Coordinates of N, CA and C in Angstrom, one line a residue:
Chain A
X1 N 36.5 49.5 -33.0 CA 35.6 49.6 -31.8 C 34.3 50.2 -32.2
X2 N 33.3 49.6 -31.8 CA 32.1 50.2 -32.0 C 31.9 51.6 -31.2
X3 N 31.5 52.7 -31.9 CA 31.2 53.9 -31.1 C 29.8 54.3 -31.3
X4 N 29.2 54.7 -30.1 CA 27.9 55.3 -30.0 C 28.1 56.5 -29.3
X5 N 27.8 57.7 -30.0 CA 27.9 59.0 -29.4 C 26.6 59.7 -29.3
X6 N 26.6 60.4 -28.2 CA 25.3 61.3 -27.8 C 25.8 62.7 -27.8
X7 N 24.7 63.5 -28.2 CA 25.0 64.8 -28.6 C 25.4 65.8 -27.4
X8 N 25.0 65.4 -26.1 CA 25.3 66.2 -24.9 C 25.6 65.2 -23.9
X9 N 26.5 65.6 -23.0 CA 26.6 64.8 -21.7 C 25.7 65.4 -20.6
X10 N 25.5 66.7 -20.6 CA 24.6 67.3 -19.7 C 23.9 68.4 -20.3
X11 N 22.6 68.4 -19.9 CA 21.7 69.3 -20.6 C 20.7 69.8 -19.5
X12 N 20.4 71.0 -19.6 CA 19.3 71.7 -18.6 C 18.3 72.4 -19.4
X13 N 17.0 72.0 -19.3 CA 16.0 72.5 -20.0 C 14.9 73.0 -19.1
X14 N 13.9 73.9 -19.6 CA 12.9 74.4 -18.7 C 11.6 73.6 -19.0
X15 N 10.7 73.5 -18.1 CA 9.4 72.9 -18.3 C 8.7 73.4 -19.4
X16 N 8.3 72.5 -20.3 CA 7.5 73.0 -21.5 C 8.3 73.0 -22.8
X17 N 9.6 73.1 -22.6 CA 10.5 73.3 -23.8 C 10.5 71.9 -24.5
X18 N 10.7 72.0 -26.0 CA 10.9 70.8 -26.7 C 12.4 70.4 -26.7
X19 N 12.7 69.2 -26.5 CA 14.0 68.7 -26.3 C 14.4 67.7 -27.3
X20 N 15.5 67.7 -27.9 CA 16.1 66.7 -28.9 C 17.4 66.1 -28.3
X21 N 17.4 64.7 -28.2 CA 18.6 64.1 -27.9 C 18.9 63.3 -29.0
X22 N 20.2 63.5 -29.5 CA 20.6 62.9 -30.7 C 21.6 61.6 -30.3
X23 N 21.5 60.7 -31.1 CA 22.5 59.4 -30.8 C 23.0 59.0 -32.3
X24 N 24.2 58.8 -32.4 CA 24.8 58.4 -33.6 C 25.8 57.2 -33.4
X25 N 25.6 56.1 -34.2 CA 26.5 55.0 -34.3 C 27.2 54.8 -35.5
X26 N 28.5 54.2 -35.4 CA 29.3 54.1 -36.6 C 29.5 52.8 -37.2
X27 N 28.7 51.8 -36.6 CA 28.9 50.5 -36.9 C 27.9 49.9 -37.9
X28 N 27.1 50.7 -38.5 CA 26.0 50.2 -39.5 C 25.1 49.2 -38.8
X29 N 24.8 49.4 -37.6 CA 23.9 48.6 -36.9 C 22.5 48.8 -37.2
X30 N 21.7 47.8 -37.4 CA 20.2 48.0 -37.7 C 19.4 48.5 -36.6
X31 N 19.8 48.1 -35.3 CA 19.0 48.2 -34.1 C 19.5 49.4 -33.3
X32 N 18.5 50.2 -32.9 CA 19.0 51.3 -31.9 C 17.9 51.5 -30.9
X33 N 18.3 51.8 -29.6 CA 17.5 51.9 -28.5 C 17.7 53.2 -27.7
X34 N 16.6 53.6 -27.0 CA 16.8 54.7 -26.2 C 16.2 54.1 -24.8
X35 N 17.0 54.3 -23.7 CA 16.7 54.0 -22.4 C 16.8 55.2 -21.5
X36 N 16.1 55.2 -20.4 CA 16.4 56.2 -19.3 C 16.7 55.3 -18.1
X37 N 17.6 55.9 -17.3 CA 18.0 55.2 -16.0 C 17.8 56.2 -14.9
X38 N 17.1 55.6 -13.8 CA 16.9 56.4 -12.6 C 17.4 55.5 -11.4
X39 N 17.7 56.2 -10.4 CA 18.1 55.4 -9.2 C 17.1 54.6 -8.7
X40 N 17.4 53.3 -8.4 CA 16.5 52.4 -7.9 C 15.6 51.7 -8.8
X41 N 15.6 52.1 -10.0 CA 14.8 51.6 -11.1 C 15.5 50.9 -12.2
X42 N 16.9 50.9 -12.2 CA 17.5 50.4 -13.3 C 17.3 51.2 -14.8
X43 N 17.5 50.4 -15.7 CA 17.3 51.0 -17.1 C 16.0 50.6 -17.6
X44 N 15.2 51.5 -18.1 CA 13.9 51.3 -18.6 C 13.9 51.6 -20.2
X45 N 13.4 50.8 -21.0 CA 13.3 51.0 -22.4 C 12.2 52.0 -22.8
X46 N 12.7 53.0 -23.6 CA 11.6 54.0 -24.0 C 11.2 53.7 -25.5
X47 N 12.0 53.6 -26.4 CA 11.6 53.2 -27.7 C 12.8 52.5 -28.3
X48 N 12.5 51.7 -29.3 CA 13.7 51.2 -30.1 C 13.3 51.2 -31.7
X49 N 14.4 51.0 -32.4 CA 14.1 51.0 -33.8 C 15.0 50.0 -34.5
X50 N 14.4 49.1 -35.3 CA 15.2 48.0 -35.9 C 15.4 48.3 -37.4
X51 N 15.0 49.5 -38.0 CA 15.4 49.8 -39.4 C 15.0 51.3 -39.5
X52 N 15.6 51.9 -40.6 CA 15.3 53.2 -40.9 C 13.8 53.4 -40.8
X53 N 13.2 54.5 -40.3 CA 11.9 54.9 -40.3 C 11.0 54.0 -39.5
X54 N 11.5 53.0 -38.9 CA 10.8 51.9 -38.2 C 11.0 52.3 -36.6
X55 N 9.9 52.1 -35.9 CA 10.1 52.3 -34.5 C 9.1 51.5 -33.6
X56 N 9.4 51.1 -32.5 CA 8.6 50.3 -31.7 C 8.6 50.9 -30.2
X57 N 7.5 50.9 -29.6 CA 7.3 51.5 -28.2 C 8.1 50.5 -27.3
X58 N 8.7 51.1 -26.4 CA 9.2 50.2 -25.2 C 8.4 50.1 -24.0
X59 N 8.9 50.1 -22.8 CA 8.1 50.0 -21.7 C 7.4 51.3 -21.2
X60 N 8.1 52.5 -21.4 CA 7.7 53.8 -20.9 C 7.8 54.8 -22.1
X61 N 7.0 54.7 -23.1 CA 7.1 55.7 -24.3 C 6.3 57.0 -24.1
X62 N 5.4 57.0 -23.0 CA 4.5 58.1 -22.8 C 5.4 59.4 -22.6
X63 N 5.1 60.5 -23.3 CA 5.8 61.8 -23.2 C 7.0 61.9 -24.2
X64 N 7.3 60.9 -24.9 CA 8.5 60.7 -25.8 C 8.1 60.5 -27.2
X65 N 8.8 60.9 -28.2 CA 8.7 60.3 -29.5 C 10.2 60.2 -30.0
X66 N 10.3 59.4 -31.1 CA 11.6 59.2 -31.8 C 11.5 59.4 -33.2
X67 N 12.7 59.5 -33.8 CA 13.0 59.7 -35.3 C 14.2 58.9 -35.7
X68 N 14.0 58.2 -36.8 CA 15.2 57.5 -37.5 C 15.0 57.7 -38.8
X69 N 15.6 58.7 -39.3 CA 15.6 59.1 -40.8 C 16.9 58.5 -41.5
X70 N 17.9 58.3 -40.7 CA 19.0 57.7 -41.2 C 19.6 56.5 -40.4
X71 N 20.1 55.5 -40.9 CA 20.6 54.3 -40.3 C 21.4 54.6 -39.0
X72 N 22.3 55.6 -39.2 CA 23.3 55.8 -38.2 C 22.7 56.7 -37.0
X73 N 21.5 57.3 -37.1 CA 21.1 58.3 -36.2 C 19.7 58.0 -35.6
X74 N 19.6 58.1 -34.4 CA 18.3 57.8 -33.7 C 18.1 59.0 -32.7
X75 N 17.1 59.7 -32.9 CA 16.8 60.9 -32.1 C 15.6 60.5 -31.2
X76 N 15.8 61.1 -29.9 CA 14.7 61.1 -28.9 C 14.0 62.5 -28.7
X77 N 12.9 62.6 -28.8 CA 12.2 63.8 -28.6 C 11.2 64.1 -27.4
X78 N 11.6 65.1 -26.6 CA 10.5 65.3 -25.5 C 9.8 66.5 -26.1
X79 N 8.4 66.3 -26.4 CA 7.7 67.3 -27.1 C 7.5 68.5 -26.1
X80 N 7.3 68.2 -24.9 CA 7.1 69.2 -23.8 C 7.6 68.6 -22.6
X81 N 8.9 69.2 -22.3 CA 9.6 68.6 -21.0 C 9.0 68.8 -19.9
X82 N 8.9 67.9 -19.0 CA 8.4 67.9 -17.6 C 9.4 67.5 -16.6
X83 N 9.2 68.0 -15.3 CA 10.2 67.6 -14.3 C 10.4 66.2 -14.1
X84 N 9.5 65.3 -14.3 CA 9.5 64.0 -14.1 C 10.3 63.2 -15.2
X85 N 10.8 64.1 -16.2 CA 11.6 63.6 -17.3 C 13.1 63.8 -17.0
X86 N 13.4 64.5 -15.9 CA 14.7 64.5 -15.4 C 15.4 63.2 -15.1
X87 N 16.5 62.9 -15.9 CA 17.0 61.5 -15.9 C 18.2 61.4 -16.6
X88 N 18.9 60.2 -16.5 CA 19.9 59.9 -17.4 C 19.4 59.1 -18.6
X89 N 19.7 59.6 -19.9 CA 19.1 59.0 -21.0 C 20.4 58.3 -21.7
X90 N 20.1 57.1 -22.0 CA 21.3 56.2 -22.6 C 20.7 55.7 -24.0
X91 N 21.5 55.8 -25.0 CA 21.3 55.3 -26.3 C 22.1 54.0 -26.6
X92 N 21.6 53.1 -27.3 CA 22.4 51.8 -27.5 C 22.2 51.4 -29.0
X93 N 23.2 50.6 -29.5 CA 22.8 50.1 -30.8 C 23.4 48.5 -30.8
X94 N 22.7 47.9 -31.7 CA 23.2 46.5 -31.7 C 23.0 45.9 -33.2
X95 N 23.9 45.0 -33.6 CA 23.7 44.2 -34.7 C 22.6 43.3 -34.9
X96 N 22.1 42.9 -35.9 CA 21.2 41.8 -36.0 C 21.8 40.5 -35.5
X97 N 20.8 39.6 -35.0 CA 19.4 39.6 -35.1 C 18.8 40.4 -33.9
X98 N 18.2 41.5 -34.3 CA 17.3 42.3 -33.5 C 17.8 42.4 -32.0
X99 N 19.0 42.8 -31.8 CA 19.4 43.1 -30.5 C 19.6 41.9 -29.7
X100 N 19.7 40.6 -30.2 CA 19.8 39.5 -29.4 C 21.2 39.4 -28.7
X101 N 22.2 39.8 -29.4 CA 23.5 39.7 -28.8 C 23.8 41.1 -28.1
X102 N 25.1 41.4 -28.0 CA 25.4 42.6 -27.1 C 24.9 43.8 -27.7
X103 N 24.5 44.7 -26.7 CA 24.1 46.2 -27.2 C 25.2 47.2 -26.8
X104 N 25.6 48.0 -27.6 CA 26.6 48.9 -27.3 C 26.0 50.3 -26.9
X105 N 26.5 50.8 -25.8 CA 25.9 52.0 -25.3 C 26.7 53.3 -25.5
X106 N 26.1 54.4 -25.6 CA 26.8 55.6 -25.5 C 27.0 56.1 -24.1
X107 N 27.6 57.2 -24.0 CA 28.1 57.6 -22.6 C 26.9 58.2 -21.7
X108 N 25.8 58.5 -22.4 CA 24.5 59.1 -21.6 C 24.5 60.5 -21.7
X109 N 23.3 61.1 -21.6 CA 22.9 62.4 -21.5 C 22.2 62.5 -20.1
X110 N 22.8 63.4 -19.3 CA 22.0 63.7 -18.0 C 21.2 64.9 -18.3
X111 N 19.9 64.7 -18.4 CA 18.9 65.8 -18.5 C 18.3 66.3 -17.2
X112 N 18.3 67.6 -17.0 CA 17.7 68.2 -15.8 C 16.5 69.1 -16.5
X113 N 15.4 68.9 -16.0 CA 14.2 69.8 -16.4 C 13.9 70.5 -15.3
X114 N 13.9 71.8 -15.3 CA 13.6 72.8 -14.1 C 12.2 73.5 -14.4
Chain B
X1 N 10.3 37.9 -19.9 CA 11.7 37.4 -19.5 C 11.6 37.2 -17.9
X2 N 12.6 36.2 -17.7 CA 12.7 35.8 -16.2 C 13.3 36.9 -15.3
X3 N 12.9 37.0 -14.0 CA 13.3 37.9 -13.1 C 14.8 37.4 -12.6
X4 N 15.6 38.4 -12.3 CA 16.8 37.9 -11.7 C 17.0 38.6 -10.3
X5 N 17.8 38.0 -9.4 CA 18.1 38.4 -8.1 C 19.5 38.4 -7.9
X6 N 20.1 39.7 -7.5 CA 21.5 39.9 -7.3 C 21.7 40.5 -5.9
X7 N 22.8 40.3 -5.2 CA 23.0 41.1 -4.0 C 23.3 42.5 -4.3
X8 N 22.9 43.5 -3.4 CA 23.1 44.8 -3.9 C 24.6 45.3 -3.9
X9 N 25.4 44.7 -3.0 CA 26.8 45.2 -3.2 C 27.6 44.1 -2.8
X10 N 29.0 44.2 -3.2 CA 30.0 43.2 -2.9 C 31.5 44.0 -2.8
X11 N 32.3 43.5 -2.1 CA 33.7 44.0 -2.1 C 34.7 42.9 -2.5
X12 N 35.7 43.3 -3.2 CA 36.8 42.3 -3.6 C 38.1 43.0 -3.6
X13 N 39.0 42.2 -3.0 CA 40.4 42.7 -3.0 C 41.0 42.8 -4.4
X14 N 41.8 43.9 -4.6 CA 42.5 43.9 -6.0 C 43.3 42.6 -6.1
X15 N 43.3 42.2 -7.4 CA 44.1 41.1 -7.7 C 43.4 39.7 -7.4
X16 N 42.4 39.7 -6.6 CA 41.7 38.6 -6.3 C 40.5 38.2 -7.4
X17 N 40.1 37.1 -7.3 CA 38.9 36.8 -8.2 C 37.6 37.4 -7.6
X18 N 36.8 38.0 -8.4 CA 35.5 38.5 -8.0 C 34.5 37.5 -8.7
X19 N 33.6 37.0 -7.7 CA 32.5 36.1 -8.0 C 31.2 36.7 -7.8
X20 N 30.6 37.1 -8.8 CA 29.3 37.8 -8.6 C 28.0 36.8 -8.9
X21 N 27.2 36.5 -8.0 CA 26.1 35.6 -8.2 C 24.9 36.2 -8.8
X22 N 24.1 35.3 -9.4 CA 22.8 35.8 -9.9 C 21.9 34.6 -9.9
X23 N 20.6 34.8 -9.2 CA 19.6 33.8 -9.2 C 18.5 34.1 -10.2
X24 N 18.2 33.1 -11.0 CA 17.2 33.3 -11.9 C 16.4 32.1 -12.1
X25 N 15.6 31.8 -11.0 CA 15.0 30.4 -10.8 C 13.8 30.1 -11.8
X26 N 13.3 31.3 -12.4 CA 12.2 31.0 -13.3 C 12.6 31.1 -14.7
X27 N 13.9 30.9 -15.0 CA 14.4 30.9 -16.2 C 13.7 29.8 -17.1
X28 N 13.5 30.1 -18.4 CA 12.9 29.0 -19.3 C 13.9 28.6 -20.3
X29 N 13.6 27.6 -21.0 CA 14.6 26.9 -21.9 C 15.1 27.8 -23.0
X30 N 14.5 28.8 -23.3 CA 15.1 29.5 -24.6 C 15.5 30.8 -24.1
X31 N 15.8 31.0 -22.7 CA 16.3 32.3 -22.2 C 17.8 32.2 -21.9
X32 N 18.5 33.3 -22.5 CA 20.0 33.4 -22.2 C 20.3 34.1 -21.0
X33 N 21.5 34.0 -20.4 CA 21.9 34.9 -19.3 C 23.0 35.8 -20.0
X34 N 22.7 37.2 -19.7 CA 23.8 38.2 -20.1 C 24.2 38.8 -18.9
X35 N 25.4 39.2 -19.0 CA 25.9 40.2 -17.9 C 26.6 41.6 -18.8
X36 N 26.2 42.6 -18.1 CA 26.6 43.9 -18.4 C 27.2 44.6 -17.2
X37 N 28.0 45.6 -17.3 CA 28.6 46.4 -16.2 C 28.5 47.9 -16.6
X38 N 28.3 48.7 -15.5 CA 28.2 50.1 -15.8 C 29.2 50.8 -14.8
X39 N 30.3 51.4 -15.3 CA 31.2 52.2 -14.5 C 30.7 53.5 -14.3
X40 N 30.9 54.1 -13.3 CA 30.3 55.4 -12.9 C 30.4 56.4 -14.0
X41 N 29.3 57.0 -14.3 CA 29.1 58.1 -15.3 C 29.4 57.6 -16.7
X42 N 29.3 56.2 -17.0 CA 29.4 55.8 -18.3 C 28.2 55.0 -18.7
X43 N 28.0 54.7 -19.9 CA 27.0 53.8 -20.4 C 27.3 52.3 -20.0
X44 N 26.3 51.5 -20.0 CA 26.7 50.0 -19.7 C 27.5 49.4 -20.8
X45 N 28.4 48.4 -20.4 CA 29.2 47.7 -21.3 C 28.9 46.2 -21.2
X46 N 28.8 45.5 -22.4 CA 28.5 44.2 -22.6 C 29.8 43.4 -22.0
X47 N 29.5 42.3 -21.3 CA 30.6 41.4 -20.8 C 30.7 40.1 -21.4
X48 N 29.5 39.4 -21.3 CA 29.4 38.0 -21.7 C 27.9 37.5 -21.6
X49 N 27.7 36.5 -22.4 CA 26.4 35.8 -22.3 C 26.5 34.3 -22.6
X50 N 25.6 33.5 -22.1 CA 25.6 32.1 -22.3 C 24.1 31.5 -22.1
X51 N 24.0 30.2 -22.7 CA 22.8 29.6 -22.5 C 22.8 28.5 -21.4
X52 N 23.6 27.5 -21.6 CA 23.7 26.5 -20.6 C 25.2 26.1 -20.4
X53 N 26.0 26.2 -21.4 CA 27.4 25.9 -21.1 C 28.3 27.0 -20.6
X54 N 29.3 26.7 -19.8 CA 30.1 27.8 -19.3 C 30.7 28.5 -20.4
X55 N 31.0 29.7 -20.2 CA 31.6 30.7 -21.2 C 32.8 31.5 -20.8
X56 N 33.8 31.7 -21.6 CA 34.9 32.6 -21.2 C 35.2 33.4 -22.3
X57 N 35.5 34.7 -21.9 CA 36.2 35.6 -22.9 C 37.2 36.3 -22.2
X58 N 37.7 37.3 -23.0 CA 39.0 38.1 -22.4 C 38.5 38.8 -21.1
X59 N 37.3 39.1 -20.9 CA 37.0 39.9 -19.8 C 36.6 39.0 -18.5
X60 N 35.9 37.9 -18.8 CA 35.3 37.2 -17.6 C 34.9 35.8 -18.0
X61 N 34.5 35.0 -17.0 CA 34.0 33.7 -17.2 C 32.5 33.7 -16.7
X62 N 31.7 32.9 -17.3 CA 30.3 32.8 -17.0 C 30.0 31.3 -16.5
X63 N 29.6 31.1 -15.3 CA 29.4 29.6 -14.9 C 27.9 29.5 -14.7
X64 N 27.2 28.7 -15.4 CA 25.8 28.4 -15.3 C 25.5 27.1 -14.7
X65 N 24.8 27.0 -13.6 CA 24.5 25.8 -12.8 C 23.7 24.8 -13.9
X66 N 23.9 23.6 -13.5 CA 23.2 22.5 -14.5 C 21.6 22.8 -14.6
X67 N 21.0 23.2 -13.6 CA 19.6 23.4 -13.6 C 19.2 24.7 -14.2
X68 N 20.3 25.6 -14.4 CA 20.2 26.9 -15.0 C 19.5 27.9 -14.2
X69 N 19.3 27.6 -12.9 CA 18.5 28.6 -12.0 C 19.4 29.6 -11.4
X70 N 20.7 29.5 -11.5 CA 21.6 30.6 -11.1 C 23.0 30.5 -12.0
X71 N 23.7 31.6 -11.8 CA 24.9 31.8 -12.6 C 25.8 32.7 -11.7
X72 N 27.1 32.5 -12.2 CA 28.1 33.2 -11.4 C 29.1 33.9 -12.4
X73 N 29.2 35.3 -12.4 CA 30.2 35.9 -13.1 C 31.5 35.9 -12.4
X74 N 32.5 35.6 -13.1 CA 34.0 35.6 -12.4 C 34.8 36.5 -13.2
X75 N 35.4 37.5 -12.4 CA 36.5 38.3 -12.9 C 37.6 37.8 -12.3
X76 N 38.5 37.2 -13.1 CA 39.5 36.3 -12.5 C 40.6 37.1 -11.7
X77 N 40.9 38.3 -12.0 CA 41.9 39.2 -11.3 C 41.5 40.5 -11.3
X78 N 40.6 40.8 -10.3 CA 40.0 42.1 -10.2 C 41.0 43.2 -10.1
X79 N 40.7 44.4 -10.9 CA 41.5 45.5 -10.7 C 40.6 46.7 -10.2
X80 N 41.1 47.8 -9.9 CA 40.4 48.9 -9.5 C 39.4 49.3 -10.5
X81 N 39.8 49.3 -11.8 CA 38.9 49.6 -12.9 C 37.7 48.8 -13.1
X82 N 37.7 47.7 -12.3 CA 36.5 46.8 -12.5 C 35.4 47.2 -11.4
X83 N 35.7 48.2 -10.7 CA 34.6 48.7 -9.8 C 33.5 49.3 -10.6
X84 N 32.4 48.7 -10.5 CA 31.1 49.1 -11.3 C 30.0 48.5 -10.7
X85 N 28.8 48.8 -11.3 CA 27.6 48.0 -11.0 C 27.4 47.1 -12.1
X86 N 27.2 45.8 -11.8 CA 27.2 44.5 -12.7 C 25.7 44.0 -12.7
X87 N 25.2 44.0 -13.9 CA 23.8 43.6 -14.2 C 23.7 42.2 -14.7
X88 N 22.9 41.4 -14.1 CA 22.6 40.0 -14.7 C 21.3 40.1 -15.4
X89 N 21.2 39.7 -16.7 CA 19.9 39.8 -17.3 C 19.5 38.6 -18.0
X90 N 18.4 38.2 -18.0 CA 17.9 37.0 -18.6 C 16.9 37.4 -19.7
X91 N 17.0 36.9 -20.9 CA 16.0 37.1 -21.9 C 16.0 36.1 -22.9
X92 N 14.8 35.9 -23.7 CA 14.8 35.0 -24.6 C 15.4 35.4 -25.9
X93 N 15.6 34.4 -26.8 CA 16.2 34.6 -28.2 C 15.1 35.3 -29.1
X94 N 13.8 35.3 -28.6 CA 12.7 35.8 -29.5 C 11.9 36.7 -28.8
X95 N 11.1 37.4 -29.2 CA 10.3 38.4 -28.6 C 10.8 39.8 -28.4
X96 N 10.7 40.5 -27.4 CA 11.2 41.9 -27.3 C 12.7 42.0 -27.5
X97 N 13.2 43.1 -28.2 CA 14.5 43.3 -28.4 C 15.3 44.0 -27.3
X98 N 14.6 44.4 -26.2 CA 15.3 45.2 -25.4 C 15.9 44.3 -24.2
X99 N 16.7 44.9 -23.3 CA 17.2 44.2 -22.3 C 16.6 44.8 -21.0
X100 N 16.1 44.1 -20.2 CA 15.6 44.6 -18.8 C 16.8 44.7 -17.9
X101 N 17.1 45.8 -17.5 CA 18.3 45.9 -16.5 C 17.6 46.2 -15.2
X102 N 17.9 45.4 -14.1 CA 17.4 45.7 -12.8 C 18.4 46.6 -12.1
X103 N 18.5 46.4 -10.8 CA 19.3 47.3 -10.1 C 20.8 46.8 -9.8
X104 N 21.2 45.5 -10.1 CA 22.6 45.1 -10.2 C 23.2 44.9 -8.9
X105 N 24.4 44.5 -9.0 CA 25.3 44.4 -7.9 C 26.5 45.5 -8.0
X106 N 26.6 46.3 -7.0 CA 27.6 47.3 -7.0 C 28.9 46.5 -6.5
X107 N 29.9 46.4 -7.3 CA 31.3 45.7 -6.9 C 32.2 46.8 -6.6
X108 N 32.8 46.8 -5.5 CA 33.9 47.7 -5.1 C 35.2 47.0 -5.0
X109 N 36.3 47.2 -5.8 CA 37.5 46.5 -5.7 C 38.4 47.4 -4.8
X110 N 38.9 46.7 -3.8 CA 39.7 47.5 -2.8 C 41.1 47.3 -2.9
X111 N 41.8 48.3 -2.8 CA 43.4 48.3 -3.1 C 44.0 47.3 -2.0

């Protein structure tokens, strides 16, 4: 079975802190994604990566950055956390071609910024 | 990618078939229909996808109308563990790599 793991299920941070969310997949997938999920808004794509050191902006990249130094690991960084970044963050991975088929999701990290 | 419309909620009796509808009247020829579900406090889970032919796998069946403007996901024998939010997504085989998840249908399976 494909496994996508995220570093924390719950996280509480203060405004202005730098926050790292880590995601690891064990299926050698080229493509990895970061989404956030908010009530009434569904999932929205923040960034995705189709190869090591490659990244593409999604629909809502502002306030976020990402890092993909190894194929299995995709990190989401909040440089200076703000309260409007309180959300559920979901990581996903998929095999080629380019996320066309199914995406496999991690369990999510519920981040609260106070 | 085409927009989809789903009912916000549905109930289904345990053991009965659950039929979840989705309208995608602006779908274009190269767009596929995907279904995912999200059980409470978990990440979304892929269920099935199709282009124009009906599809079946171990989880569900997908029926796409001939004009492709709507589809139905069928869970043949719903169990309590099928209680989840079900998302119908339409996307092309080229272009952006992400999936646009709307607000989905909350299916409640009743004992």
